[in-house]
mmCIF file of C-alpha atoms and ligand atoms in Angstrom:
data_model
loop_
_atom_site.group_PDB
_atom_site.id
_atom_site.type_symbol
_atom_site.label_atom_id
_atom_site.label_comp_id
_atom_site.label_asym_id
_atom_site.label_seq_id
_atom_site.Cartn_x
_atom_site.Cartn_y
_atom_site.Cartn_z
ATOM 1 C CA UNK A 1 -25.967 17.835 -10.550
ATOM 2 C CA UNK A 2 -24.432 17.557 -13.981
ATOM 3 C CA UNK A 3 -23.796 13.994 -15.057
ATOM 4 C CA UNK A 4 -21.599 13.219 -18.026
ATOM 5 C CA UNK A 5 -22.260 9.724 -19.230
ATOM 6 C CA UNK A 6 -20.882 10.441 -22.711
ATOM 7 C CA UNK A 7 -21.743 7.429 -24.799
ATOM 8 C CA UNK A 8 -21.517 5.227 -21.737
ATOM 9 C CA UNK A 9 -19.286 2.306 -21.088
ATOM 10 C CA UNK A 10 -16.238 0.807 -22.761
ATOM 11 C CA UNK A 11 -17.261 -2.647 -23.943
ATOM 12 C CA UNK A 12 -13.845 -3.961 -24.900
ATOM 13 C CA UNK A 13 -10.987 -4.803 -22.585
ATOM 14 C CA UNK A 14 -8.365 -2.069 -22.754
ATOM 15 C CA UNK A 15 -5.571 -4.647 -22.738
ATOM 16 C CA UNK A 16 -6.734 -7.648 -24.791
ATOM 17 C CA UNK A 17 -9.807 -6.349 -26.702
ATOM 18 C CA UNK A 18 -12.074 -9.103 -25.336
ATOM 19 C CA UNK A 19 -15.685 -8.127 -24.658
ATOM 20 C CA UNK A 20 -16.073 -10.564 -21.758
ATOM 21 C CA UNK A 21 -16.210 -7.812 -19.159
ATOM 22 C CA UNK A 22 -18.081 -8.217 -15.893
ATOM 23 C CA UNK A 23 -18.866 -5.286 -13.560
ATOM 24 C CA UNK A 24 -17.395 -5.975 -10.115
ATOM 25 C CA UNK A 25 -17.152 -2.761 -8.080
ATOM 26 C CA UNK A 26 -19.623 0.088 -8.519
ATOM 27 C CA UNK A 27 -18.701 3.285 -6.649
ATOM 28 C CA UNK A 28 -21.577 5.239 -8.106
ATOM 29 C CA UNK A 29 -21.393 8.626 -9.784
ATOM 30 C CA UNK A 30 -18.322 10.545 -8.709
ATOM 31 C CA UNK A 31 -16.737 13.861 -9.624
ATOM 32 C CA UNK A 32 -13.261 13.794 -11.117
ATOM 33 C CA UNK A 33 -11.352 13.439 -7.875
ATOM 34 C CA UNK A 34 -8.484 15.797 -8.713
ATOM 35 C CA UNK A 35 -10.888 18.622 -9.417
ATOM 36 C CA UNK A 36 -10.473 20.570 -6.172
ATOM 37 C CA UNK A 37 -12.900 23.451 -6.373
ATOM 38 C CA UNK A 38 -12.715 27.179 -5.912
ATOM 39 C CA UNK A 39 -15.611 28.608 -3.918
ATOM 40 C CA UNK A 40 -17.481 29.780 -7.010
ATOM 41 C CA UNK A 41 -17.180 26.311 -8.597
ATOM 42 C CA UNK A 42 -18.746 24.437 -5.689
ATOM 43 C CA UNK A 43 -21.789 22.458 -6.831
ATOM 44 C CA UNK A 44 -21.069 22.967 -10.531
ATOM 45 C CA UNK A 45 -18.636 20.065 -10.951
ATOM 46 C CA UNK A 46 -19.707 17.249 -13.297
ATOM 47 C CA UNK A 47 -20.125 13.655 -12.121
ATOM 48 C CA UNK A 48 -19.145 10.514 -13.993
ATOM 49 C CA UNK A 49 -19.737 6.776 -13.444
ATOM 50 C CA UNK A 50 -16.954 5.095 -11.428
ATOM 51 C CA UNK A 51 -17.122 1.383 -11.977
ATOM 52 C CA UNK A 52 -14.552 -1.419 -12.179
ATOM 53 C CA UNK A 53 -15.051 -4.247 -14.622
ATOM 54 C CA UNK A 54 -13.080 -7.492 -14.751
ATOM 55 C CA UNK A 55 -11.935 -9.098 -18.002
ATOM 56 C CA UNK A 56 -12.603 -12.826 -18.019
ATOM 57 C CA UNK A 57 -10.122 -13.288 -20.838
ATOM 58 C CA UNK A 58 -6.963 -11.600 -19.456
ATOM 59 C CA UNK A 59 -7.968 -10.858 -15.795
ATOM 60 C CA UNK A 60 -7.245 -7.119 -16.066
ATOM 61 C CA UNK A 61 -9.501 -4.967 -13.901
ATOM 62 C CA UNK A 62 -10.245 -1.563 -15.334
ATOM 63 C CA UNK A 63 -12.737 1.272 -15.434
ATOM 64 C CA UNK A 64 -15.417 1.021 -18.060
ATOM 65 C CA UNK A 65 -15.748 4.784 -18.355
ATOM 66 C CA UNK A 66 -13.080 7.262 -19.429
ATOM 67 C CA UNK A 67 -13.084 10.866 -18.365
ATOM 68 C CA UNK A 68 -11.428 12.712 -21.255
ATOM 69 C CA UNK A 69 -7.692 13.151 -20.729
ATOM 70 C CA UNK A 70 -7.931 16.849 -21.549
ATOM 71 C CA UNK A 71 -10.210 17.164 -18.508
ATOM 72 C CA UNK A 72 -7.976 15.128 -16.242
ATOM 73 C CA UNK A 73 -4.457 16.111 -17.181
ATOM 74 C CA UNK A 74 -4.757 19.711 -18.283
ATOM 75 C CA UNK A 75 -3.775 21.452 -15.074
ATOM 76 C CA UNK A 76 -3.659 19.215 -12.049
ATOM 77 C CA UNK A 77 -2.308 20.382 -8.716
ATOM 78 C CA UNK A 78 -0.506 17.260 -7.574
ATOM 79 C CA UNK A 79 3.187 17.881 -7.075
ATOM 80 C CA UNK A 80 5.362 14.877 -6.424
ATOM 81 C CA UNK A 81 7.906 16.921 -4.496
ATOM 82 C CA UNK A 82 5.655 17.501 -1.494
ATOM 83 C CA UNK A 83 6.246 14.441 0.671
ATOM 84 C CA UNK A 84 9.575 13.374 2.004
ATOM 85 C CA UNK A 85 8.980 9.653 1.789
ATOM 86 C CA UNK A 86 7.998 9.923 -1.877
ATOM 87 C CA UNK A 87 11.089 11.926 -2.696
ATOM 88 C CA UNK A 88 13.245 9.401 -0.819
ATOM 89 C CA UNK A 89 11.565 6.653 -2.786
ATOM 90 C CA UNK A 90 12.333 8.398 -6.094
ATOM 91 C CA UNK A 91 15.973 8.731 -5.061
ATOM 92 C CA UNK A 92 16.116 5.022 -4.252
ATOM 93 C CA UNK A 93 14.596 4.088 -7.616
ATOM 94 C CA UNK A 94 17.151 6.160 -9.537
ATOM 95 C CA UNK A 95 20.084 4.819 -7.529
ATOM 96 C CA UNK A 96 18.941 1.228 -7.837
ATOM 97 C CA UNK A 97 18.486 1.461 -11.595
ATOM 98 C CA UNK A 98 21.890 3.067 -12.022
ATOM 99 C CA UNK A 99 23.685 0.602 -9.776
ATOM 100 C CA UNK A 100 22.126 -2.435 -11.418
ATOM 101 C CA UNK A 101 22.480 -1.508 -15.078
ATOM 102 C CA UNK A 102 24.380 1.680 -15.899
ATOM 103 C CA UNK A 103 26.949 2.229 -13.151
ATOM 104 C CA UNK A 104 30.129 2.273 -15.260
ATOM 105 C CA UNK A 105 28.814 4.311 -18.179
ATOM 106 C CA UNK A 106 29.968 7.839 -18.807
ATOM 107 C CA UNK A 107 27.027 8.674 -21.101
ATOM 108 C CA UNK A 108 23.542 7.661 -20.119
ATOM 109 C CA UNK A 109 20.075 9.007 -20.696
ATOM 110 C CA UNK A 110 16.602 8.661 -19.235
ATOM 111 C CA UNK A 111 13.107 9.705 -20.267
ATOM 112 C CA UNK A 112 10.474 10.095 -17.545
ATOM 113 C CA UNK A 113 6.848 9.639 -18.624
ATOM 114 C CA UNK A 114 4.511 11.881 -16.647
ATOM 115 C CA UNK A 115 7.504 13.574 -15.083
ATOM 116 C CA UNK A 116 5.498 15.968 -12.905
ATOM 117 C CA UNK A 117 7.626 18.716 -11.320
ATOM 118 C CA UNK A 118 10.858 16.901 -12.161
ATOM 119 C CA UNK A 119 11.462 15.439 -8.711
ATOM 120 C CA UNK A 120 12.359 12.008 -10.096
ATOM 121 C CA UNK A 121 14.609 13.365 -12.845
ATOM 122 C CA UNK A 122 16.598 15.551 -10.449
ATOM 123 C CA UNK A 123 17.807 12.339 -8.826
ATOM 124 C CA UNK A 124 18.912 11.056 -12.244
ATOM 125 C CA UNK A 125 20.669 14.342 -13.027
ATOM 126 C CA UNK A 126 22.629 13.965 -9.814
ATOM 127 C CA UNK A 127 23.784 10.548 -11.068
ATOM 128 C CA UNK A 128 25.031 12.030 -14.342
ATOM 129 C CA UNK A 129 22.129 11.249 -16.669
ATOM 130 C CA UNK A 130 20.976 13.348 -19.577
ATOM 131 C CA UNK A 131 17.280 13.656 -18.773
ATOM 132 C CA UNK A 132 14.027 14.450 -20.547
ATOM 133 C CA UNK A 133 10.636 14.725 -18.887
ATOM 134 C CA UNK A 134 7.313 14.485 -20.683
ATOM 135 C CA UNK A 135 4.503 16.098 -18.708
ATOM 136 C CA UNK A 136 0.977 16.915 -19.846
ATOM 137 C CA UNK A 137 0.244 19.676 -17.334
ATOM 138 C CA UNK A 138 1.646 22.976 -18.577
ATOM 139 C CA UNK A 139 1.894 24.544 -15.107
ATOM 140 C CA UNK A 140 3.785 21.542 -13.788
ATOM 141 C CA UNK A 141 6.052 21.309 -16.854
ATOM 142 C CA UNK A 142 6.906 25.015 -16.410
ATOM 143 C CA UNK A 143 7.853 24.414 -12.768
ATOM 144 C CA UNK A 144 10.159 21.573 -13.850
ATOM 145 C CA UNK A 145 11.818 23.608 -16.618
ATOM 146 C CA UNK A 146 12.382 26.524 -14.254
ATOM 147 C CA UNK A 147 14.042 24.095 -11.857
ATOM 148 C CA UNK A 148 16.490 23.029 -14.579
ATOM 149 C CA UNK A 149 14.827 19.772 -15.585
ATOM 150 C CA UNK A 150 14.277 19.740 -19.393
ATOM 151 C CA UNK A 151 10.591 18.915 -19.800
ATOM 152 C CA UNK A 152 8.384 18.643 -22.844
ATOM 153 C CA UNK A 153 4.785 19.714 -22.294
ATOM 154 C CA UNK A 154 2.951 16.913 -24.154
ATOM 155 C CA UNK A 155 1.042 13.678 -23.758
ATOM 156 C CA UNK A 156 3.467 10.797 -24.071
ATOM 157 C CA UNK A 157 2.515 8.546 -26.989
ATOM 158 C CA UNK A 158 3.937 7.179 -30.240
ATOM 159 C CA UNK A 159 3.611 10.499 -32.036
ATOM 160 C CA UNK A 160 5.451 12.349 -29.247
ATOM 161 C CA UNK A 161 8.206 9.698 -29.266
ATOM 162 C CA UNK A 162 8.629 10.085 -33.053
ATOM 163 C CA UNK A 163 8.948 13.837 -32.557
ATOM 164 C CA UNK A 164 11.601 13.340 -29.876
ATOM 165 C CA UNK A 165 13.389 11.191 -32.428
ATOM 166 C CA UNK A 166 16.115 9.533 -30.381
ATOM 167 C CA UNK A 167 16.578 6.523 -28.101
ATOM 168 C CA UNK A 168 17.224 6.374 -24.365
ATOM 169 C CA UNK A 169 19.061 3.986 -22.061
ATOM 170 C CA UNK A 170 16.247 4.104 -19.570
ATOM 171 C CA UNK A 171 12.581 4.949 -19.327
ATOM 172 C CA UNK A 172 10.749 5.658 -16.124
ATOM 173 C CA UNK A 173 6.995 5.664 -15.559
ATOM 174 C CA UNK A 174 5.919 6.110 -11.957
ATOM 175 C CA UNK A 175 2.238 5.892 -11.278
ATOM 176 C CA UNK A 176 1.158 6.876 -14.744
ATOM 177 C CA UNK A 177 0.965 3.563 -16.525
ATOM 178 C CA UNK A 178 -2.463 2.913 -15.151
ATOM 179 C CA UNK A 179 -4.018 6.162 -16.246
ATOM 180 C CA UNK A 180 -3.036 5.998 -19.860
ATOM 181 C CA UNK A 181 -5.894 6.127 -22.239
ATOM 182 C CA UNK A 182 -3.579 5.589 -25.190
ATOM 183 C CA UNK A 183 -2.188 2.450 -23.649
ATOM 184 C CA UNK A 184 -1.049 0.657 -26.775
ATOM 185 C CA UNK A 185 0.399 3.778 -28.351
ATOM 186 C CA UNK A 186 2.417 4.398 -25.170
ATOM 187 C CA UNK A 187 3.785 0.842 -25.189
ATOM 188 C CA UNK A 188 4.745 1.183 -28.854
ATOM 189 C CA UNK A 189 6.460 4.475 -28.029
ATOM 190 C CA UNK A 190 8.561 2.833 -25.324
ATOM 191 C CA UNK A 191 9.413 -0.023 -27.678
ATOM 192 C CA UNK A 192 10.581 2.544 -30.245
ATOM 193 C CA UNK A 193 12.487 4.783 -27.861
ATOM 194 C CA UNK A 194 14.256 2.181 -25.720
ATOM 195 C CA UNK A 195 17.786 1.155 -26.725
ATOM 196 C CA UNK A 196 18.283 -2.558 -27.387
ATOM 197 C CA UNK A 197 19.873 -3.138 -23.964
ATOM 198 C CA UNK A 198 17.773 -0.412 -22.320
ATOM 199 C CA UNK A 199 15.654 -0.739 -19.200
ATOM 200 C CA UNK A 200 12.150 0.592 -18.597
ATOM 201 C CA UNK A 201 11.248 1.021 -14.936
ATOM 202 C CA UNK A 202 7.515 0.801 -14.470
ATOM 203 C CA UNK A 203 5.959 1.603 -11.114
ATOM 204 C CA UNK A 204 2.334 0.877 -10.492
ATOM 205 C CA UNK A 205 -0.147 0.266 -7.709
ATOM 206 C CA UNK A 206 -0.250 -3.447 -7.126
ATOM 207 C CA UNK A 207 -3.812 -4.725 -7.398
ATOM 208 C CA UNK A 208 -2.921 -7.609 -5.101
ATOM 209 C CA UNK A 209 -2.112 -5.033 -2.368
ATOM 210 C CA UNK A 210 -5.248 -3.013 -3.112
ATOM 211 C CA UNK A 211 -7.350 -6.139 -2.628
ATOM 212 C CA UNK A 212 -5.489 -7.134 0.544
ATOM 213 C CA UNK A 213 -5.658 -3.629 2.059
ATOM 214 C CA UNK A 214 -9.257 -3.009 0.901
ATOM 215 C CA UNK A 215 -7.811 0.192 -0.526
ATOM 216 C CA UNK A 216 -10.781 0.859 -2.783
ATOM 217 C CA UNK A 217 -9.986 4.590 -2.698
ATOM 218 C CA UNK A 218 -7.185 3.882 -5.191
ATOM 219 C CA UNK A 219 -10.003 3.450 -7.662
ATOM 220 C CA UNK A 220 -10.579 6.773 -9.380
ATOM 221 C CA UNK A 221 -11.039 8.093 -12.871
ATOM 222 C CA UNK A 222 -7.354 8.703 -13.548
ATOM 223 C CA UNK A 223 -6.639 5.075 -12.795
ATOM 224 C CA UNK A 224 -8.126 3.388 -15.798
ATOM 225 C CA UNK A 225 -6.313 0.102 -15.178
ATOM 226 C CA UNK A 226 -5.359 -1.915 -12.101
ATOM 227 C CA UNK A 227 -2.488 -4.283 -12.699
ATOM 228 C CA UNK A 228 -1.098 -7.428 -11.253
ATOM 229 C CA UNK A 229 2.150 -8.928 -12.538
ATOM 230 C CA UNK A 230 0.137 -11.275 -14.706
ATOM 231 C CA UNK A 231 -1.930 -8.575 -16.349
ATOM 232 C CA UNK A 232 0.815 -6.022 -16.956
ATOM 233 C CA UNK A 233 2.948 -8.755 -18.479
ATOM 234 C CA UNK A 234 0.152 -9.615 -20.897
ATOM 235 C CA UNK A 235 0.096 -5.975 -21.971
ATOM 236 C CA UNK A 236 3.883 -5.618 -22.281
ATOM 237 C CA UNK A 237 4.294 -8.890 -24.167
ATOM 238 C CA UNK A 238 1.775 -7.717 -26.699
ATOM 239 C CA UNK A 239 4.207 -4.942 -27.627
ATOM 240 C CA UNK A 240 7.506 -6.830 -27.684
ATOM 241 C CA UNK A 241 8.432 -5.853 -24.133
ATOM 242 C CA UNK A 242 8.959 -8.168 -21.176
ATOM 243 C CA UNK A 243 9.384 -7.764 -17.438
ATOM 244 C CA UNK A 244 12.530 -9.409 -16.125
ATOM 245 C CA UNK A 245 12.663 -8.321 -12.474
ATOM 246 C CA UNK A 246 10.359 -6.751 -9.886
ATOM 247 C CA UNK A 247 10.014 -5.862 -6.246
ATOM 248 C CA UNK A 248 7.240 -4.667 -3.955
ATOM 249 C CA UNK A 249 7.696 -1.173 -2.467
ATOM 250 C CA UNK A 250 5.590 0.308 0.381
ATOM 251 C CA UNK A 251 4.674 3.390 -1.632
ATOM 252 C CA UNK A 252 0.864 3.977 -1.895
ATOM 253 C CA UNK A 253 0.294 0.971 0.349
ATOM 254 C CA UNK A 254 1.953 -1.464 -2.063
ATOM 255 C CA UNK A 255 3.449 -0.690 -5.442
ATOM 256 C CA UNK A 256 5.435 -2.767 -7.881
ATOM 257 C CA UNK A 257 8.744 -1.544 -9.211
ATOM 258 C CA UNK A 258 9.119 -3.599 -12.368
ATOM 259 C CA UNK A 259 12.120 -3.777 -14.699
ATOM 260 C CA UNK A 260 11.238 -4.220 -18.337
ATOM 261 C CA UNK A 261 13.354 -4.769 -21.441
ATOM 262 C CA UNK A 262 12.871 -5.819 -25.036
ATOM 263 C CA UNK A 263 11.449 -9.344 -25.312
ATOM 264 C CA UNK A 264 14.235 -11.900 -25.110
ATOM 265 C CA UNK A 265 16.861 -9.408 -23.965
ATOM 266 C CA UNK A 266 17.033 -10.720 -20.391
ATOM 267 C CA UNK A 267 15.953 -13.784 -18.419
ATOM 268 C CA UNK A 268 13.331 -13.359 -15.672
ATOM 269 C CA UNK A 269 14.949 -13.141 -12.221
ATOM 270 C CA UNK A 270 14.362 -15.699 -9.468
ATOM 271 C CA UNK A 271 12.595 -12.983 -7.459
ATOM 272 C CA UNK A 272 10.161 -12.228 -10.266
ATOM 273 C CA UNK A 273 9.374 -15.920 -10.701
ATOM 274 C CA UNK A 274 8.771 -16.163 -6.947
ATOM 275 C CA UNK A 275 6.453 -13.137 -6.962
ATOM 276 C CA UNK A 276 4.506 -14.541 -9.907
ATOM 277 C CA UNK A 277 4.012 -17.788 -7.990
ATOM 278 C CA UNK A 278 2.835 -15.963 -4.851
ATOM 279 C CA UNK A 279 0.431 -13.921 -6.911
ATOM 280 C CA UNK A 280 -1.025 -17.007 -8.520
ATOM 281 C CA UNK A 281 -1.407 -18.668 -5.134
ATOM 282 C CA UNK A 282 -3.199 -15.622 -3.650
ATOM 283 C CA UNK A 283 -6.007 -15.924 -6.182
ATOM 284 C CA UNK A 284 -5.958 -12.176 -6.832
ATOM 285 C CA UNK A 285 -6.400 -12.680 -10.564
ATOM 286 C CA UNK A 286 -9.728 -14.433 -10.092
ATOM 287 C CA UNK A 287 -13.224 -12.981 -10.318
ATOM 288 C CA UNK A 288 -13.917 -14.422 -6.850
ATOM 289 C CA UNK A 289 -11.314 -12.107 -5.308
ATOM 290 C CA UNK A 290 -13.090 -9.106 -6.818
ATOM 291 C CA UNK A 291 -16.541 -10.188 -5.672
ATOM 292 C CA UNK A 292 -15.288 -10.598 -2.095
ATOM 293 C CA UNK A 293 -13.544 -7.221 -2.318
ATOM 294 C CA UNK A 294 -16.788 -5.546 -3.443
ATOM 295 C CA UNK A 295 -18.679 -7.011 -0.460
ATOM 296 C CA UNK A 296 -16.023 -5.887 2.015
ATOM 297 C CA UNK A 297 -16.025 -2.361 0.582
ATOM 298 C CA UNK A 298 -19.778 -2.087 1.245
ATOM 299 C CA UNK A 299 -19.192 -3.169 4.840
ATOM 300 C CA UNK A 300 -16.429 -0.576 5.189
ATOM 301 C CA UNK A 301 -18.854 2.157 4.220
ATOM 302 C CA UNK A 302 -21.274 1.157 6.995
ATOM 303 C CA UNK A 303 -18.477 0.890 9.575
ATOM 304 C CA UNK A 304 -16.959 4.268 8.718
ATOM 305 C CA UNK A 305 -20.225 6.188 8.603
ATOM 306 C CA UNK A 306 -21.240 4.656 11.953
ATOM 307 C CA UNK A 307 -17.885 5.632 13.456
ATOM 308 C CA UNK A 308 -18.073 9.247 12.259
ATOM 309 C CA UNK A 309 -21.697 9.670 13.325
ATOM 310 C CA UNK A 310 -20.903 8.308 16.771
ATOM 311 C CA UNK A 311 -18.025 10.784 17.055
ATOM 312 C CA UNK A 312 -20.316 13.657 16.141
ATOM 313 C CA UNK A 313 -22.947 12.539 18.688
ATOM 314 C CA UNK A 314 -20.253 12.391 21.354
ATOM 315 C CA UNK A 315 -19.337 15.991 20.523
ATOM 316 C CA UNK A 316 -15.892 15.095 19.186
ATOM 317 C CA UNK A 317 -14.170 17.240 16.557
ATOM 318 C CA UNK A 318 -12.905 15.282 13.548
ATOM 319 C CA UNK A 319 -10.449 16.781 11.048
ATOM 320 C CA UNK A 320 -9.451 15.035 7.846
ATOM 321 C CA UNK A 321 -5.704 14.538 7.545
ATOM 322 C CA UNK A 322 -4.548 15.032 3.997
ATOM 323 C CA UNK A 323 -6.629 15.910 0.965
ATOM 324 C CA UNK A 324 -5.253 13.297 -1.410
ATOM 325 C CA UNK A 325 -7.122 12.758 -4.644
ATOM 326 C CA UNK A 326 -7.957 9.211 -3.581
ATOM 327 C CA UNK A 327 -9.633 10.577 -0.446
ATOM 328 C CA UNK A 328 -12.383 11.952 -2.663
ATOM 329 C CA UNK A 329 -13.332 8.475 -3.863
ATOM 330 C CA UNK A 330 -13.760 7.481 -0.246
ATOM 331 C CA UNK A 331 -15.617 10.606 0.925
ATOM 332 C CA UNK A 332 -17.989 10.517 -2.036
ATOM 333 C CA UNK A 333 -18.664 6.796 -1.787
ATOM 334 C CA UNK A 334 -19.231 7.052 1.970
ATOM 335 C CA UNK A 335 -21.268 10.230 1.525
ATOM 336 C CA UNK A 336 -19.204 11.993 4.188
ATOM 337 C CA UNK A 337 -19.331 15.799 4.029
ATOM 338 C CA UNK A 338 -18.542 18.825 6.228
ATOM 339 C CA UNK A 339 -21.221 17.866 8.787
ATOM 340 C CA UNK A 340 -19.025 14.902 9.803
ATOM 341 C CA UNK A 341 -15.574 16.209 8.811
ATOM 342 C CA UNK A 342 -15.554 20.045 8.858
ATOM 343 C CA UNK A 343 -12.136 20.438 7.180
ATOM 344 C CA UNK A 344 -9.277 18.604 5.520
ATOM 345 C CA UNK A 345 -5.735 19.543 6.531
ATOM 346 C CA UNK A 346 -3.287 19.457 3.639
ATOM 347 C CA UNK A 347 0.395 20.286 3.123
ATOM 348 C CA UNK A 348 0.187 21.119 -0.565
ATOM 349 C CA UNK A 349 -0.307 24.899 -0.542
ATOM 350 C CA UNK A 350 -1.695 24.850 -4.097
ATOM 351 C CA UNK A 351 -4.887 23.519 -2.501
ATOM 352 C CA UNK A 352 -5.218 26.400 -0.020
ATOM 353 C CA UNK A 353 -8.838 27.591 0.236
ATOM 354 C CA UNK A 354 -10.209 24.983 -2.167
ATOM 355 C CA UNK A 355 -13.050 22.537 -1.547
ATOM 356 C CA UNK A 356 -13.095 18.793 -2.053
ATOM 357 C CA UNK A 357 -15.031 17.799 -5.185
ATOM 358 C CA UNK A 358 -18.428 16.245 -4.564
ATOM 359 C CA UNK A 359 -18.552 16.551 -0.770
ATOM 360 C CA UNK A 360 -17.322 20.187 -0.621
ATOM 361 C CA UNK A 361 -15.199 19.939 2.508
ATOM 362 C CA UNK A 362 -12.990 23.048 2.885
ATOM 363 C CA UNK A 363 -9.231 22.503 2.708
ATOM 364 C CA UNK A 364 -6.929 24.223 5.175
ATOM 365 C CA UNK A 365 -3.139 24.193 5.178
ATOM 366 C CA UNK A 366 -1.828 22.027 8.005
ATOM 367 C CA UNK A 367 0.790 24.500 9.286
ATOM 368 C CA UNK A 368 -1.768 27.311 9.390
ATOM 369 C CA UNK A 369 -4.214 25.580 11.759
ATOM 370 C CA UNK A 370 -3.580 25.782 15.506
ATOM 371 C CA UNK A 371 -6.570 23.819 16.747
ATOM 372 C CA UNK A 372 -6.095 20.151 17.555
ATOM 373 C CA UNK A 373 -9.214 18.023 17.066
ATOM 374 C CA UNK A 374 -10.148 14.894 19.051
ATOM 375 C CA UNK A 375 -9.727 12.705 16.005
ATOM 376 C CA UNK A 376 -7.696 12.892 12.819
ATOM 377 C CA UNK A 377 -9.407 10.903 10.108
ATOM 378 C CA UNK A 378 -6.406 9.999 7.965
ATOM 379 C CA UNK A 379 -7.195 10.059 4.268
ATOM 380 C CA UNK A 380 -3.472 9.958 3.453
ATOM 381 C CA UNK A 381 -3.294 6.513 5.102
ATOM 382 C CA UNK A 382 -0.458 5.366 2.858
ATOM 383 C CA UNK A 383 1.871 7.587 4.926
ATOM 384 C CA UNK A 384 0.823 5.887 8.156
ATOM 385 C CA UNK A 385 4.340 5.366 9.505
ATOM 386 C CA UNK A 386 5.466 8.899 8.645
ATOM 387 C CA UNK A 387 2.291 10.466 10.105
ATOM 388 C CA UNK A 388 2.419 8.546 13.389
ATOM 389 C CA UNK A 389 6.125 9.294 13.782
ATOM 390 C CA UNK A 390 5.604 13.011 13.133
ATOM 391 C CA UNK A 391 2.670 13.230 15.556
ATOM 392 C CA UNK A 392 3.945 11.083 18.383
ATOM 393 C CA UNK A 393 3.381 13.838 20.960
ATOM 394 C CA UNK A 394 -0.297 14.135 19.981
ATOM 395 C CA UNK A 395 -0.762 10.369 20.074
ATOM 396 C CA UNK A 396 0.637 10.405 23.610
ATOM 397 C CA UNK A 397 -1.825 13.186 24.549
ATOM 398 C CA UNK A 398 -4.660 10.882 23.498
ATOM 399 C CA UNK A 399 -5.514 12.411 20.124
ATOM 400 C CA UNK A 400 -6.881 9.622 17.955
ATOM 401 C CA UNK A 401 -5.584 8.887 14.460
ATOM 402 C CA UNK A 402 -8.175 6.870 12.591
ATOM 403 C CA UNK A 403 -7.030 5.020 9.489
ATOM 404 C CA UNK A 404 -9.992 4.052 7.298
ATOM 405 C CA UNK A 405 -7.564 1.877 5.344
ATOM 406 C CA UNK A 406 -4.926 0.085 7.369
ATOM 407 C CA UNK A 407 -2.122 -0.809 4.982
ATOM 408 C CA UNK A 408 0.036 -3.882 5.526
ATOM 409 C CA UNK A 409 3.006 -1.863 4.328
ATOM 410 C CA UNK A 410 3.257 1.925 4.534
ATOM 411 C CA UNK A 411 5.705 4.750 3.929
HETATM 412 ZN ZN1 ZN B 501 -8.718 -8.471 -21.279
#
């Protein structure tokens, strides 16, 4: 096994530069979870430490080890267009932003950071926006350009923004703000590129929901930072930006859609103030919350391994449902391989014939498999509602759908 420890851990908080960092969740050595393997690559993938530390100064939880961005974002196979509920969510985000802030304007523009295959920007195009995507994966940027969504193949940072050289009415960053290594440069870039009355929509996994759901599988190398309202506001404020409204969406088991402007441009909404108060009351910004979370995650491992071993002893067939990147955190931490789950069924055809990193479970395409197992072990648990609705007939036949994480809200 090849282990890349580089020169070990980050000793300064990524947000506030404090060195008062305390390790809270240690998920061991893990492969980069988006590195689905071809047959000849199996067993050759490198492993890296996966550990969350908590900053006593600003409360931000974060990884203390960075897998190089060239490794992680060179050519990933995640395409945002693949699930219906995600696409519906993107449509809703675009419509809401337009309705709230830009409805009457004849000329309006938006830049999407980490724009993937252009799914989000297509919704903006439909609403009459001039759009620009910035996407670090060349393959994915090519797909977007071919689909008529102007996309720059680059890492979004201050230098890229200077090269773009103009300002936008709106910025969008969905699920990328927590895997930015160049965090401060990115914030400065938004500050530079956002018009004075512009709005930046930031979407991120809500750490409060992760703690409540015990969704530890959201911890993986691409997610360098795990935000609450408090901690993202500390970061934004540092760069002359301020959140003025927010809501909780069911996407990924609980995500924040936050509206951000230049500092002083808008007053915080009543809803945001309410959410801040609830967050404070929940205690999710405290070290205690993280210590409890770490203990519960260890218990989860025992429960899940016991469950899968009992199923095997009883002669039941278990198929994994979904091969999401986060599933690899779970499989590797649990130590669950093909002896317990012989295959993962996935919709994304780019993963056809590949193997899951670390545990080497073969991936099959859902529509191409006729056999129905006794149990579906649902790694894509964040689509609980959609999955149960789609498989109602199987549920009625007595096929079990096991959700290792049971989200309080789901898509
Ligand atoms: Zn800090």
